[in-house]
Each structure stands twice: as C-alpha cells, then as structure tokens.
Short mmCIF file of C-alpha atoms and ligand atoms in Angstrom, two decimals:
data_model
loop_
_atom_site.label_atom_id
_atom_site.label_comp_id
_atom_site.label_asym_id
_atom_site.label_seq_id
_atom_site.Cartn_x
_atom_site.Cartn_y
_atom_site.Cartn_z
CA MET A 1 15.72 7.06 13.22
CA LYS A 2 15.70 4.71 10.24
CA LEU A 3 13.46 1.68 10.43
CA ARG A 4 15.48 -1.53 10.84
CA ALA A 5 14.10 -4.70 9.23
CA GLU A 6 14.93 -6.68 12.37
CA ASP A 7 12.88 -4.35 14.60
CA VAL A 8 9.84 -4.27 12.32
CA LEU A 9 9.93 -8.04 12.04
CA ASN A 10 9.92 -8.27 15.81
CA LEU A 11 6.99 -5.88 16.07
CA ALA A 12 5.09 -7.73 13.35
CA THR A 13 5.42 -11.07 15.13
CA ARG A 14 3.88 -9.48 18.22
CA VAL A 15 0.95 -7.57 16.71
CA LEU A 16 -0.12 -9.73 13.75
CA SER A 17 -1.97 -13.02 13.39
CA GLU A 18 -0.05 -15.89 11.81
CA GLU A 19 -1.87 -15.43 8.50
CA ARG A 20 -1.28 -11.67 8.32
CA PHE A 21 2.33 -12.19 9.33
CA LYS A 22 2.83 -14.59 6.42
CA HIS A 23 1.28 -12.06 4.02
CA THR A 24 3.62 -9.42 5.47
CA LEU A 25 6.70 -11.58 4.81
CA ASP A 26 5.48 -12.34 1.29
CA VAL A 27 5.00 -8.64 0.54
CA ALA A 28 8.46 -7.83 1.99
CA ASP A 29 10.20 -10.55 -0.08
CA TRP A 30 8.42 -9.57 -3.29
CA ALA A 31 8.93 -5.84 -2.70
CA GLU A 32 12.64 -6.42 -2.05
CA LYS A 33 13.00 -8.45 -5.24
CA LEU A 34 11.20 -5.83 -7.33
CA ALA A 35 13.31 -3.09 -5.75
CA ARG A 36 16.56 -4.84 -6.71
CA HIS A 37 15.26 -5.38 -10.23
CA HIS A 38 14.33 -1.70 -10.63
CA GLY A 39 17.41 -0.28 -8.90
CA LEU A 40 15.58 0.95 -5.80
CA ASP A 41 16.78 0.60 -2.21
CA PRO A 42 16.02 -3.03 -1.21
CA VAL A 43 16.29 -2.30 2.53
CA SER A 44 13.66 0.45 2.37
CA ALA A 45 11.42 -1.81 0.29
CA ARG A 46 11.79 -4.67 2.77
CA CYS A 47 11.12 -2.44 5.79
CA ALA A 48 8.06 -0.81 4.21
CA GLY A 49 6.76 -4.24 3.21
CA LEU A 50 7.23 -5.57 6.73
CA ALA A 51 5.49 -2.55 8.26
CA HIS A 52 2.65 -1.89 5.81
CA ASP A 53 -0.10 -3.85 7.62
CA LEU A 54 1.06 -3.38 11.23
CA ALA A 55 -2.20 -1.60 12.14
CA LYS A 56 -4.50 -3.85 10.13
CA GLU A 57 -5.69 -5.96 13.06
CA ILE A 58 -6.49 -3.13 15.46
CA PRO A 59 -10.27 -3.41 16.02
CA MET A 60 -12.03 -1.26 13.43
CA GLN A 61 -13.72 1.04 15.92
CA ASP A 62 -10.35 1.71 17.55
CA GLN A 63 -8.85 2.45 14.13
CA VAL A 64 -11.52 5.10 13.63
CA SER A 65 -10.92 6.57 17.12
CA LEU A 66 -7.16 6.71 16.57
CA ALA A 67 -7.62 8.28 13.13
CA HIS A 68 -9.76 11.00 14.77
CA ARG A 69 -7.27 11.54 17.57
CA TRP A 70 -4.31 11.69 15.18
CA ASP A 71 -6.19 13.82 12.64
CA LEU A 72 -5.81 11.33 9.82
CA LEU A 73 -9.31 11.54 8.33
CA ASN A 74 -9.01 13.41 5.04
CA TYR A 75 -12.16 12.36 3.19
CA PRO A 76 -15.73 11.50 4.28
CA GLU A 77 -15.10 8.15 2.56
CA ASP A 78 -12.33 7.35 5.07
CA GLU A 79 -14.85 6.96 7.84
CA GLN A 80 -17.44 5.29 5.63
CA ASN A 81 -14.91 2.57 4.86
CA PRO A 82 -12.38 2.50 7.72
CA ALA A 83 -10.61 -0.55 6.20
CA VAL A 84 -8.64 2.03 4.20
CA LEU A 85 -7.11 3.69 7.30
CA HIS A 86 -4.61 1.12 8.54
CA GLY A 87 -1.67 2.27 6.39
CA ARG A 88 -1.91 5.85 7.60
CA LEU A 89 -2.28 4.63 11.19
CA ALA A 90 0.84 2.43 10.96
CA ALA A 91 2.89 5.28 9.47
CA TYR A 92 1.75 7.71 12.16
CA TRP A 93 2.44 5.18 14.90
CA LEU A 94 5.97 4.50 13.64
CA GLU A 95 6.73 8.19 13.19
CA HIS A 96 5.42 9.43 16.52
CA TYR A 97 5.92 6.49 18.86
CA PHE A 98 9.05 4.88 17.39
CA LYS A 99 10.60 8.10 16.08
CA VAL A 100 11.00 6.76 12.55
CA ASP A 101 11.92 9.68 10.28
CA ASP A 102 12.42 7.91 6.98
CA ALA A 103 9.85 9.92 4.99
CA GLU A 104 10.00 7.71 1.89
CA VAL A 105 9.27 4.57 3.87
CA LEU A 106 6.54 6.23 5.94
CA ALA A 107 4.84 7.50 2.78
CA ALA A 108 4.93 4.03 1.22
CA ILE A 109 3.29 2.54 4.31
CA ALA A 110 0.69 5.33 4.50
CA SER A 111 -0.39 5.11 0.85
CA HIS A 112 -0.30 1.35 0.34
CA THR A 113 -4.09 0.83 0.24
CA LEU A 114 -5.31 3.76 -1.87
CA GLY A 115 -2.21 5.21 -3.47
CA ARG A 116 -2.12 8.95 -4.06
CA PRO A 117 -1.36 11.26 -6.97
CA GLY A 118 2.40 11.77 -7.38
CA MET A 119 3.51 8.49 -5.80
CA SER A 120 7.26 7.90 -5.52
CA PRO A 121 8.75 4.67 -6.94
CA LEU A 122 8.83 3.14 -3.44
CA GLU A 123 5.15 4.01 -2.89
CA MET A 124 4.23 2.40 -6.22
CA LEU A 125 6.30 -0.63 -5.31
CA ILE A 126 4.56 -1.26 -1.97
CA TYR A 127 1.08 -0.53 -3.33
CA SER A 128 1.65 -3.05 -6.12
CA ALA A 129 3.62 -5.67 -4.18
CA ASP A 130 0.74 -5.83 -1.67
CA LEU A 131 -1.71 -6.69 -4.45
CA THR A 132 0.54 -9.15 -6.29
CA GLU A 133 2.52 -10.99 -3.55
CA PRO A 134 3.03 -14.72 -4.21
CA SER A 135 -0.03 -15.85 -2.22
CA ARG A 136 -2.49 -13.71 -4.17
CA ASP A 137 -4.17 -15.92 -6.75
CA PHE A 138 -6.83 -13.99 -8.66
CA PRO A 139 -6.85 -14.75 -12.41
CA GLU A 140 -4.91 -11.70 -13.73
CA VAL A 141 -2.25 -11.67 -11.01
CA ASP A 142 0.52 -13.18 -13.14
CA ILE A 143 -0.02 -10.62 -15.88
CA LEU A 144 0.27 -7.87 -13.25
CA ARG A 145 3.50 -9.39 -11.86
CA HIS A 146 5.07 -9.40 -15.32
CA SER A 147 3.88 -5.90 -16.00
CA LEU A 148 5.47 -4.70 -12.73
CA TYR A 149 8.72 -6.40 -13.62
CA ASP A 150 8.74 -4.74 -17.06
CA ASP A 151 7.84 -1.23 -15.93
CA LEU A 152 7.01 -0.22 -12.35
CA GLU A 153 4.85 2.77 -13.31
CA LYS A 154 2.86 0.96 -16.00
CA GLY A 155 2.55 -2.10 -13.73
CA THR A 156 1.19 0.08 -10.95
CA LEU A 157 -1.31 1.66 -13.34
CA ASP A 158 -2.44 -1.86 -14.25
CA CYS A 159 -2.78 -2.73 -10.54
CA VAL A 160 -4.93 0.36 -9.84
CA GLU A 161 -7.04 -0.39 -12.90
CA ARG A 162 -7.60 -3.95 -11.70
CA THR A 163 -8.65 -2.61 -8.27
CA LEU A 164 -11.14 -0.23 -9.91
CA ILE A 165 -12.64 -3.04 -11.99
CA TYR A 166 -12.83 -5.30 -8.94
CA LEU A 167 -14.52 -2.64 -6.78
CA LYS A 168 -17.03 -1.77 -9.52
CA LYS A 169 -17.90 -5.43 -10.07
CA ARG A 170 -18.64 -5.78 -6.36
CA ASN A 171 -20.54 -2.49 -6.25
CA ASN A 172 -18.09 -1.11 -3.69
CA PRO A 173 -17.68 2.66 -3.63
CA ILE A 174 -14.48 3.94 -5.24
CA HIS A 175 -12.45 6.01 -2.80
CA PRO A 176 -11.53 9.41 -4.31
CA LEU A 177 -7.81 8.68 -3.81
CA THR A 178 -8.05 5.46 -5.82
CA GLN A 179 -9.63 7.42 -8.69
CA LEU A 180 -7.08 10.26 -8.42
CA THR A 181 -4.19 7.78 -8.34
CA TYR A 182 -5.49 6.12 -11.49
CA GLU A 183 -5.86 9.43 -13.33
CA ASP A 184 -2.41 10.57 -12.22
CA LEU A 185 -0.69 7.40 -13.44
CA GLN A 186 -2.55 7.58 -16.72
CA ARG A 187 -1.47 11.17 -17.20
CA ARG A 188 2.13 10.22 -16.45
CA LYS A 189 1.97 7.40 -18.99
CA ASN A 190 0.72 9.79 -21.65
CA ILE A 191 3.34 12.48 -21.12
CA GLY A 192 5.30 12.88 -24.32
CA THR A 193 2.82 10.96 -26.44
CA GLY A 194 0.78 13.98 -27.49
CA SER A 195 -2.35 12.45 -25.93
CA LYS A 196 -4.94 14.97 -24.80
CA ASN A 197 -5.05 13.10 -21.48
CA ALA A 198 -1.43 13.95 -20.72
O1 DGI B 1 -4.40 -4.81 3.90
P1 DGI B 1 -4.50 -5.77 2.73
O2 DGI B 1 -5.71 -6.64 2.81
O3 DGI B 1 -3.25 -6.54 2.51
O4 DGI B 1 -4.70 -4.87 1.42
P2 DGI B 1 -5.09 -3.31 1.33
O5 DGI B 1 -4.33 -2.50 2.29
O6 DGI B 1 -4.99 -2.94 -0.11
O7 DGI B 1 -6.57 -3.23 1.82
C1 DGI B 1 -7.53 -3.80 1.07
C2 DGI B 1 -8.85 -3.20 1.51
O8 DGI B 1 -8.96 -1.89 1.01
C3 DGI B 1 -9.98 -4.00 0.96
O9 DGI B 1 -10.95 -4.12 1.99
C4 DGI B 1 -10.51 -3.13 -0.19
C5 DGI B 1 -10.16 -1.77 0.31
N1 DGI B 1 -10.03 -0.74 -0.71
C6 DGI B 1 -8.93 -0.32 -1.37
N2 DGI B 1 -9.24 0.69 -2.21
C7 DGI B 1 -10.56 0.91 -2.07
C8 DGI B 1 -11.05 0.00 -1.12
N3 DGI B 1 -12.35 -0.06 -0.75
C9 DGI B 1 -13.20 0.81 -1.34
N4 DGI B 1 -14.47 0.75 -1.01
N5 DGI B 1 -12.78 1.71 -2.25
C10 DGI B 1 -11.49 1.84 -2.66
O10 DGI B 1 -11.16 2.69 -3.50
FE1 FE B 2 -3.09 -3.19 3.90
FE1 FE B 3 -1.21 -6.00 2.91
#
C-alpha cells in the first residue's frame, strides 16, 4: 500500500506532542516545496516528511528494545546513541504494521537522521529538509536552504558537513554512517572533475 498524506497526518496527531507535530508539518511543507522545485514527487516528499519522526517520542529504552526485536541494530554506535534509531523504527513500523510498500518513502524515513552512502534524491531531500525546516534557526541555516535550492546533492553535502562540525564542536561521537554519507557525497561531487577523491 502507498502511504497517504491524510493517514500519516492522522497518525502523527495521535502519537506526537504538539511541538513535534509542528516540526513534522514544517518538514513536510519544506520537503514538498523542495521536491516541486527539483522535479521530484511532491506527494512522496510530503508523506515522508509527515512520517519521519513518528517514532521519535517512544521512550528511549523501548526504542532500543524494539530495535533489538526488529533486528535494526547495525552498528555498536546505534545502541550507544539510541537517538539515531527512530527513523528506522518508524519505517519498520509502517512497513510491517501498516503494510506500506513504498520503498523510496520508507528509505527516506529510515535514513533521515544519519543518511547513508548512495542516498536517493528523496532520501537527500528528507535528510536535509529535517535540518533546514523554517523553524530551525542556527546561524548558517539560510545558506544551507539556498544551497539546497540550487543543487540538492551539493546542499545535502553542506548539511552533512554542518552536522559533522556541530557534533565535533560538542564532542559528540560521529556515527559511522554520518561519516560514510559525507565521504560518499564528496566522491559524487568530484566525479568528472579529475579529483583524486572521486
Ligand atoms: O529527530 P530530529 O530532532 O528532528 O532530527 P534527527 O532525526 O536528525 O535527530 C537528531 C539527533 O540525531 C540529535 O540528537 C543528534 C543525533 N545525531 C545525528 N547524527 C549523529 C547524531 N549523534 C551522534 N552522536 N552522531 C551522529 O553522527
Ligand atoms: Fe528525526
Ligand atoms: Fe525531524
């Protein structure tokens, strides 16, 4: 079954706090706008935006238990920092309990926190829209929004780079997928330029 925006919205109103629900709507609106601009499917972007944080407010210990039960722990770092699990949990939940089979949308939900090497345009869009939705107000956010508008892949690279800088500044461990995503996007940017990093 394809995810319908109306159904996800309904689910989101029931499982999310008011604040998280507002963030969800902001991500959905911004993702839809970026999708139209870049010629991607606006309905998929809206649905993925609406669904991306559905599991965010499950108590952390329960997130870890569910991730064990559903075999979603891929790295030791996942359990060391379970705040990175909620995308995968939401995607699994929608696939197995709501019979959603829209692989592109499920992947975008699953990878929205850490990214992954080889992200599709929709995955890049949700990863980046989450970081740059209209309520985010860190100093470089406007530069990132413009960069995303200009070029989705370069804009996403800039978003991952900003996340790396932010994590390092706070002495937070870098998840291996964040690092791999960064390296993959850099390699993609360099293809055709003759750079040794391509
Ligand atoms: O769910 P949101 O708050 O809207 O945003 P998100 O899904 O990007 O989750 C943000 C959380 O993920 C935040 O607690 C920082 C964390 N995070 C993302 N990448 C990494 C990371 N934390 C660590 N330690 N390392 C990462 O690479
Ligand atoms: Fe999230
Ligand atoms: Fe989010």
